Each structure stands twice: as structure tokens, then as C-alpha cells.
């Protein structure tokens, strides 16, 4: 049987970078899974990074999310945004050699309808607070997803070397 | 290399329907995963049952967020698991995932569900763990609507995952 869960592309940074892009994503799969292990050089805790689909910077993104810190839980949302709420990294002030873990799931990424996708992201640091987030996200673009970009630019920092990004394709037959 | 993550069956509704069933599930995998994307004809609570069991053999613990408030709760001795603690909405498509562990084993069965229901200005994100108090291997999985229907275009895929 043909492989159902296939690595499409990967990128492990050898030096810091403000963005990572997967382009020319083949339309031969059903769903996409993006797994990220990331750390940022921002002097803050848990800086966020953004996601752009098909290089779209128009107000087609929205999300509802849930965040726990180890002592509290909150929920928030964003609508008609020009970027997708991405994920969190371990920042420069957090426990060294520690990277966050995130998984993005894009079902039916070739659909010509709005596309829901999920994100689960966790960071850990040996401190009194660390964050985990779950996002219900929506991209209202009507083209299949052929490009995924992750960017730290809005936070003014970079992914550090060693951050890794793996894009998988899943076939439903 | 042997395949470890395989599609068992997939359904795309050509017309609205009140249920989606995966039956005759082989026992040759370790875990199962269902990926469901759907909208509602009119908002409804979705239900999940195994092997056609509608007895009071289900319980669940959940946490979710509305975009302004977080909540958690429990249901016990129910006749089904909810596929979301919130109604499946009309409008934008929603993503529901169900992971069922050791589905063919002889112990009670656990399922981890996530619901992703952002509607661009409203919606829910949630996660729940469910328990089906049966020692039977799971051979069928059924998603049903409490009222209303899953819309045409709803897709559901069942994957089998092997541990070796």
C-alpha cells in the first residue's frame, strides 16, 4: 500500500531566521500536518509567531483559543485578521536548550471552501509559568493551500538555529 | 517498510445526512483516528457511539474556550459521547478529531476528541477525553446528529495506526 503519511519537506535552521516557508506544496494529499520545534531570540517569554497561507495578508484569518499557564486558564479570539495566529516559541529568557513543540493540522487543504485548521502548541521552562495553547483556526481563502509561511517578523525576533519544521502529507485513500 | 498509518474508509456526503457510520472495522491496528470536517444544516449537538451501543456506558471530561471564557466539565453515565460540548454550527466548516486508543483490546476504551469551531467572530475550541465502559473490541463508530443533519460536503476519514 502506498504511504499514507509522507514527509513532504523539512527545514532545520543552521542559523537564525525570521521566517520559514514551505512552497509548491503538492496537491496530491488530503490533509497536511506541520510539526515545529522552535526557540526564539526574543528577550521575552513565549513569543508568538504568525502563519500565512498562500502568502495571503488580507483579513481572511480568525481563531478562537484556549491558554493555560500552570496557574490560570484563559480564552480569547481574533477575527478578520491579516495573519493567522501561529504558535509560541521558547524565548531567550527561558530555560536554555529548550524548544517549544507545535502541531498544525490542515484537513482538506485543497478545498475551495473556507478551511478550518487546528493548532496545539506547548512551551516549557523551569519557572513558575509556562504556556500551552489550543487554537481553533479558520482561513477563509478559497484556493487550495500551496504555500505555508511561519514568521516572527511581527514580534521583531528570529527563530534560532536548531529550530526545526517538518511538513507531512496525509492521503485518505 | 510496513505502512503504520493507513486510511480504512472515507466518506464525503453527497447530500445532507443525520449519521455517518464506519463499520466492519478490522482489528489489525493498534489505534484509530477519525478526522471529520462538517457544518450543520441547523445547529445541533453531535453524538458518538461505538458498536451501536446506546446504553448508559459513556462518560467524558472536557475543557474548552469560547474566545472570552474557559470552561470545564464532566458528563457521566451518558448514552453517547458528545463530539463537541458545543453545538455544531451552520456557516463555516468545523474540524473534529477523534483518537481511540487500543480499540481492539479487552479493556475499557478511551477516546481523545478535539473540536475546532471558529466562526470568525464566534466559536469554540475544546478537548475532551471520553470513556466507553465496554471490553469489546470496537468494530463500528457512528456519528449522529441530535437534531438536524450534517451538510452535504461533510467529510469523515477513518485511519488505522499500527504500533509495529
Short mmCIF file of C-alpha atoms in Angstrom, two decimals:
data_model
loop_
_atom_site.label_atom_id
_atom_site.label_comp_id
_atom_site.label_asym_id
_atom_site.label_seq_id
_atom_site.Cartn_x
_atom_site.Cartn_y
_atom_site.Cartn_z
CA UNK A 1 0.00 0.00 0.00
CA UNK A 2 1.25 3.49 -0.81
CA UNK A 3 2.46 5.56 2.09
CA UNK A 4 -0.38 7.46 3.71
CA UNK A 5 1.67 9.74 5.96
CA UNK A 6 4.58 11.15 4.00
CA UNK A 7 7.23 13.75 4.73
CA UNK A 8 6.91 16.46 2.09
CA UNK A 9 9.69 18.77 3.26
CA UNK A 10 11.72 19.68 6.31
CA UNK A 11 13.89 22.55 7.44
CA UNK A 12 16.23 22.64 10.41
CA UNK A 13 17.77 26.04 10.80
CA UNK A 14 21.56 26.24 10.80
CA UNK A 15 21.38 29.94 11.63
CA UNK A 16 18.69 32.27 12.93
CA UNK A 17 15.91 33.27 10.59
CA UNK A 18 12.81 35.44 10.74
CA UNK A 19 10.70 33.15 8.61
CA UNK A 20 10.38 29.65 7.25
CA UNK A 21 8.37 28.90 4.11
CA UNK A 22 7.09 25.72 2.54
CA UNK A 23 6.19 26.44 -1.07
CA UNK A 24 4.98 24.45 -4.07
CA UNK A 25 3.12 22.10 -1.75
CA UNK A 26 1.78 19.32 -3.99
CA UNK A 27 -1.97 18.94 -4.21
CA UNK A 28 -1.77 15.15 -4.10
CA UNK A 29 -2.59 14.72 -0.41
CA UNK A 30 -5.79 15.10 1.58
CA UNK A 31 -4.54 16.72 4.79
CA UNK A 32 -1.33 18.42 5.89
CA UNK A 33 0.44 18.18 9.24
CA UNK A 34 3.10 20.71 10.20
CA UNK A 35 5.25 19.96 13.22
CA UNK A 36 7.50 22.62 14.67
CA UNK A 37 10.14 22.62 17.37
CA UNK A 38 11.16 26.22 17.87
CA UNK A 39 13.00 28.68 20.03
CA UNK A 40 13.21 32.43 19.51
CA UNK A 41 15.83 35.03 20.40
CA UNK A 42 13.25 37.42 21.82
CA UNK A 43 14.01 38.53 25.37
CA UNK A 44 10.52 37.62 26.47
CA UNK A 45 8.67 34.50 27.47
CA UNK A 46 6.70 32.55 24.92
CA UNK A 47 6.79 34.97 21.97
CA UNK A 48 4.24 34.15 19.28
CA UNK A 49 4.87 33.66 15.61
CA UNK A 50 2.43 34.14 12.77
CA UNK A 51 1.30 31.91 9.95
CA UNK A 52 0.46 32.97 6.40
CA UNK A 53 -1.23 30.70 3.90
CA UNK A 54 -0.61 31.24 0.19
CA UNK A 55 1.20 34.47 1.14
CA UNK A 56 -2.23 35.93 1.86
CA UNK A 57 -2.06 39.05 4.04
CA UNK A 58 -5.71 40.00 3.69
CA UNK A 59 -8.23 39.79 6.52
CA UNK A 60 -9.19 36.17 5.99
CA UNK A 61 -7.86 34.71 9.23
CA UNK A 62 -9.62 34.12 12.53
CA UNK A 63 -9.12 31.98 15.60
CA UNK A 64 -10.54 31.02 18.96
CA UNK A 65 -8.00 29.83 21.51
CA UNK A 66 -7.51 28.46 24.97
CA UNK A 67 -4.36 29.06 27.01
CA UNK A 68 -3.12 27.57 30.24
CA UNK A 69 -0.13 28.87 32.17
CA UNK A 70 0.17 26.45 35.03
CA UNK A 71 -1.89 28.67 37.30
CA UNK A 72 -4.69 30.04 35.17
CA UNK A 73 -6.62 29.37 32.00
CA UNK A 74 -7.99 31.98 29.62
CA UNK A 75 -9.72 32.03 26.27
CA UNK A 76 -9.56 34.68 23.58
CA UNK A 77 -10.25 35.16 19.90
CA UNK A 78 -9.43 37.21 16.83
CA UNK A 79 -11.49 37.75 13.71
CA UNK A 80 -10.88 39.24 10.27
CA UNK A 81 -7.15 39.25 10.90
CA UNK A 82 -4.46 39.67 8.25
CA UNK A 83 -2.41 36.81 9.61
CA UNK A 84 -3.05 33.51 11.27
CA UNK A 85 -2.34 33.18 14.95
CA UNK A 86 0.62 30.90 14.82
CA UNK A 87 2.18 29.39 17.80
CA UNK A 88 4.60 30.03 20.62
CA UNK A 89 8.32 29.58 20.98
CA UNK A 90 10.54 29.37 23.98
CA UNK A 91 12.14 32.81 24.29
CA UNK A 92 15.72 33.75 25.11
CA UNK A 93 14.92 34.34 28.78
CA UNK A 94 13.62 30.80 29.27
CA UNK A 95 15.43 27.62 30.25
CA UNK A 96 18.32 27.13 27.85
CA UNK A 97 18.31 24.40 25.24
CA UNK A 98 14.52 24.21 25.46
CA UNK A 99 12.33 24.37 22.39
CA UNK A 100 8.56 24.59 22.09
CA UNK A 101 6.52 21.93 20.30
CA UNK A 102 3.64 22.66 17.96
CA UNK A 103 1.43 20.74 15.60
CA UNK A 104 -0.74 22.31 12.93
CA UNK A 105 -3.37 20.13 11.24
CA UNK A 106 -4.89 21.24 7.92
CA UNK A 107 -7.72 18.95 6.79
CA UNK A 108 -8.84 19.08 3.17
CA UNK A 109 -6.21 21.69 2.34
CA UNK A 110 -7.06 21.54 -1.37
CA UNK A 111 -10.66 22.60 -0.70
CA UNK A 112 -12.03 25.65 -2.49
CA UNK A 113 -14.09 26.49 0.60
CA UNK A 114 -13.00 28.07 3.86
CA UNK A 115 -10.53 25.86 5.66
CA UNK A 116 -10.57 25.14 9.40
CA UNK A 117 -7.29 24.06 10.95
CA UNK A 118 -6.12 23.23 14.43
CA UNK A 119 -3.01 24.15 16.38
CA UNK A 120 -1.72 22.71 19.62
CA UNK A 121 1.38 24.39 20.97
CA UNK A 122 3.31 23.97 24.17
CA UNK A 123 6.39 25.52 25.65
CA UNK A 124 8.15 24.54 28.79
CA UNK A 125 10.55 26.37 31.04
CA UNK A 126 11.69 25.73 34.56
CA UNK A 127 9.80 28.64 36.03
CA UNK A 128 6.53 29.45 37.70
CA UNK A 129 4.70 29.78 34.40
CA UNK A 130 4.84 28.07 31.05
CA UNK A 131 2.22 28.14 28.37
CA UNK A 132 0.21 25.76 26.31
CA UNK A 133 -2.36 26.84 23.78
CA UNK A 134 -5.00 25.21 21.64
CA UNK A 135 -6.33 27.10 18.63
CA UNK A 136 -9.39 26.54 16.51
CA UNK A 137 -8.39 28.47 13.40
CA UNK A 138 -10.11 29.37 10.16
CA UNK A 139 -8.73 30.59 6.85
CA UNK A 140 -11.43 31.92 4.53
CA UNK A 141 -9.33 31.77 1.38
CA UNK A 142 -10.90 29.74 -1.40
CA UNK A 143 -7.77 28.40 -3.06
CA UNK A 144 -6.03 25.21 -2.09
CA UNK A 145 -3.06 25.73 0.19
CA UNK A 146 0.18 25.67 -1.78
CA UNK A 147 2.39 27.79 0.49
CA UNK A 148 2.75 27.95 4.26
CA UNK A 149 4.93 30.62 5.85
CA UNK A 150 5.81 30.99 9.52
CA UNK A 151 7.08 34.40 10.51
CA UNK A 152 8.45 36.05 13.64
CA UNK A 153 8.63 39.45 11.96
CA UNK A 154 5.70 41.00 13.84
CA UNK A 155 7.41 40.16 17.11
CA UNK A 156 10.74 41.58 15.97
CA UNK A 157 12.73 38.46 16.70
CA UNK A 158 14.12 35.37 14.96
CA UNK A 159 13.85 31.62 15.18
CA UNK A 160 17.20 30.38 16.46
CA UNK A 161 19.43 27.77 14.90
CA UNK A 162 18.22 24.29 15.72
CA UNK A 163 14.58 25.18 15.27
CA UNK A 164 13.04 22.51 13.06
CA UNK A 165 10.00 22.39 10.83
CA UNK A 166 8.50 19.26 9.25
CA UNK A 167 5.63 19.22 6.77
CA UNK A 168 3.79 15.93 6.20
CA UNK A 169 1.06 14.98 3.75
CA UNK A 170 -1.70 12.52 4.60
CA UNK A 171 -3.75 10.68 2.00
CA UNK A 172 -7.22 9.38 2.77
CA UNK A 173 -7.00 6.65 0.16
CA UNK B 1 8.52 -0.55 5.38
CA UNK B 2 5.13 -1.65 6.56
CA UNK B 3 2.50 1.04 6.49
CA UNK B 4 1.72 2.30 10.00
CA UNK B 5 -0.88 4.97 9.28
CA UNK B 6 -3.49 3.77 6.82
CA UNK B 7 -6.86 5.06 5.64
CA UNK B 8 -9.50 2.46 6.40
CA UNK B 9 -12.52 4.27 4.98
CA UNK B 10 -13.60 7.73 3.93
CA UNK B 11 -16.98 9.33 3.42
CA UNK B 12 -17.95 12.54 1.67
CA UNK B 13 -21.64 13.30 1.93
CA UNK B 14 -23.28 13.96 -1.42
CA UNK B 15 -26.39 15.08 0.41
CA UNK B 16 -27.25 16.01 3.97
CA UNK B 17 -27.37 13.10 6.39
CA UNK B 18 -28.17 12.52 10.05
CA UNK B 19 -25.47 9.94 10.64
CA UNK B 20 -22.09 8.70 9.47
CA UNK B 21 -21.02 5.15 10.32
CA UNK B 22 -17.77 3.26 9.92
CA UNK B 23 -18.49 -0.44 10.23
CA UNK B 24 -16.62 -3.72 9.93
CA UNK B 25 -13.51 -2.07 11.34
CA UNK B 26 -10.67 -4.61 11.20
CA UNK B 27 -8.92 -5.44 14.45
CA UNK B 28 -5.46 -5.37 12.91
CA UNK B 29 -4.47 -1.87 14.03
CA UNK B 30 -3.48 -0.51 17.43
CA UNK B 31 -5.27 2.85 17.46
CA UNK B 32 -7.86 4.60 15.33
CA UNK B 33 -8.25 8.21 14.29
CA UNK B 34 -11.25 9.90 12.68
CA UNK B 35 -10.94 13.31 11.03
CA UNK B 36 -14.32 14.96 10.48
CA UNK B 37 -14.95 18.32 8.82
CA UNK B 38 -18.53 19.45 8.76
CA UNK B 39 -21.16 22.12 9.07
CA UNK B 40 -24.73 21.80 10.29
CA UNK B 41 -27.95 22.34 8.39
CA UNK B 42 -29.12 23.91 11.64
CA UNK B 43 -27.08 23.85 14.84
CA UNK B 44 -27.07 20.52 16.65
CA UNK B 45 -25.23 18.51 19.29
CA UNK B 46 -23.29 15.67 17.68
CA UNK B 47 -23.08 12.25 19.26
CA UNK B 48 -20.52 9.47 19.03
CA UNK B 49 -21.27 5.83 19.83
CA UNK B 50 -19.40 2.56 19.44
CA UNK B 51 -20.71 -0.80 18.23
CA UNK B 52 -24.24 0.60 18.18
CA UNK B 53 -24.22 0.82 21.98
CA UNK B 54 -26.72 3.43 23.18
CA UNK B 55 -26.68 2.26 26.80
CA UNK B 56 -25.53 4.48 29.65
CA UNK B 57 -21.94 3.37 29.21
CA UNK B 58 -20.22 6.64 28.30
CA UNK B 59 -18.54 9.40 30.30
CA UNK B 60 -16.29 12.32 29.46
CA UNK B 61 -14.26 15.19 30.90
CA UNK B 62 -13.76 18.30 28.83
CA UNK B 63 -12.19 21.74 28.68
CA UNK B 64 -12.99 24.45 26.16
CA UNK B 65 -12.86 28.14 25.37
CA UNK B 66 -15.38 30.46 23.78
CA UNK B 67 -12.98 33.24 22.91
CA UNK B 68 -13.87 35.06 26.10
CA UNK B 69 -14.23 32.39 28.77
CA UNK B 70 -12.80 28.99 29.58
CA UNK B 71 -14.88 26.18 30.97
CA UNK B 72 -14.53 22.59 32.07
CA UNK B 73 -17.00 19.92 32.95
CA UNK B 74 -17.92 16.27 33.14
CA UNK B 75 -20.68 14.02 31.88
CA UNK B 76 -21.16 10.53 33.29
CA UNK B 77 -23.42 7.57 32.59
CA UNK B 78 -24.43 9.06 29.26
CA UNK B 79 -25.82 7.16 26.30
CA UNK B 80 -23.18 8.62 23.96
CA UNK B 81 -20.06 10.80 23.85
CA UNK B 82 -20.51 14.30 22.53
CA UNK B 83 -18.34 15.04 19.50
CA UNK B 84 -18.25 18.58 20.86
CA UNK B 85 -19.64 20.02 24.05
CA UNK B 86 -20.95 22.86 21.86
CA UNK B 87 -23.39 22.68 19.00
CA UNK B 88 -22.04 22.05 15.53
CA UNK B 89 -22.68 25.33 13.78
CA UNK B 90 -24.02 26.38 10.41
CA UNK B 91 -21.77 28.66 8.40
CA UNK B 92 -18.04 27.92 8.47
CA UNK B 93 -16.71 24.36 8.40
CA UNK B 94 -15.51 22.85 11.67
CA UNK B 95 -12.85 20.27 12.41
CA UNK B 96 -13.46 17.41 14.84
CA UNK B 97 -10.79 14.80 15.55
CA UNK B 98 -11.26 11.57 17.47
CA UNK B 99 -8.37 9.38 18.59
CA UNK B 100 -9.29 5.99 20.01
CA UNK B 101 -6.57 4.06 21.76
CA UNK B 102 -6.17 0.28 21.85
CA UNK B 103 -9.59 -0.04 20.27
CA UNK B 104 -9.33 -3.80 19.81
CA UNK B 105 -8.20 -4.56 23.33
CA UNK B 106 -10.17 -6.17 26.12
CA UNK B 107 -10.21 -3.21 28.49
CA UNK B 108 -12.48 -0.18 28.58
CA UNK B 109 -11.90 2.18 25.66
CA UNK B 110 -10.68 5.78 25.82
CA UNK B 111 -11.12 8.41 23.16
CA UNK B 112 -9.48 11.81 22.89
CA UNK B 113 -11.51 14.33 20.94
CA UNK B 114 -10.74 17.85 19.85
CA UNK B 115 -13.23 20.31 18.46
CA UNK B 116 -12.22 23.32 16.41
CA UNK B 117 -15.20 25.53 15.65
CA UNK B 118 -14.01 29.07 14.92
CA UNK B 119 -16.66 31.03 13.02
CA UNK B 120 -14.79 34.32 12.51
CA UNK B 121 -16.25 36.31 15.35
CA UNK B 122 -17.54 33.47 17.50
CA UNK B 123 -16.79 29.83 18.09
CA UNK B 124 -15.20 27.27 20.33
CA UNK B 125 -12.01 25.32 20.82
CA UNK B 126 -12.07 22.31 23.07
CA UNK B 127 -10.62 18.99 24.05
CA UNK B 128 -12.16 16.09 25.87
CA UNK B 129 -11.37 12.59 26.98
CA UNK B 130 -14.15 10.05 26.76
CA UNK B 131 -14.58 6.59 28.22
CA UNK B 132 -16.70 3.78 26.84
CA UNK B 133 -17.16 1.17 29.52
CA UNK B 134 -17.04 -1.89 27.32
CA UNK B 135 -14.42 -4.59 26.97
CA UNK B 136 -15.50 -5.42 23.43
CA UNK B 137 -13.29 -4.52 20.50
CA UNK B 138 -14.63 -1.57 18.56
CA UNK B 139 -15.98 -2.72 15.22
CA UNK B 140 -18.15 0.27 14.37
CA UNK B 141 -18.10 4.01 15.02
CA UNK B 142 -21.19 6.16 14.48
CA UNK B 143 -21.57 9.93 14.46
CA UNK B 144 -25.16 11.11 14.69
CA UNK B 145 -26.94 14.40 14.96
CA UNK B 146 -29.31 15.14 17.85
CA UNK B 147 -31.49 17.15 15.50
CA UNK B 148 -30.80 18.48 12.00
CA UNK B 149 -28.17 16.98 9.70
CA UNK B 150 -24.56 17.07 8.64
CA UNK B 151 -24.49 19.12 5.42
CA UNK B 152 -23.53 17.85 2.00
CA UNK B 153 -19.77 18.10 1.60
CA UNK B 154 -19.10 16.81 5.10
CA UNK B 155 -16.03 14.57 5.04
CA UNK B 156 -15.01 11.90 7.50
CA UNK B 157 -11.98 9.63 7.24
CA UNK B 158 -11.10 6.71 9.49
CA UNK B 159 -7.38 5.91 9.82
CA UNK B 160 -5.78 2.89 11.41
CA UNK B 161 -2.47 3.27 13.21
CA UNK B 162 -0.18 0.34 13.87
CA UNK B 163 2.33 0.22 16.68
CA UNK B 164 4.54 -2.25 14.83
#
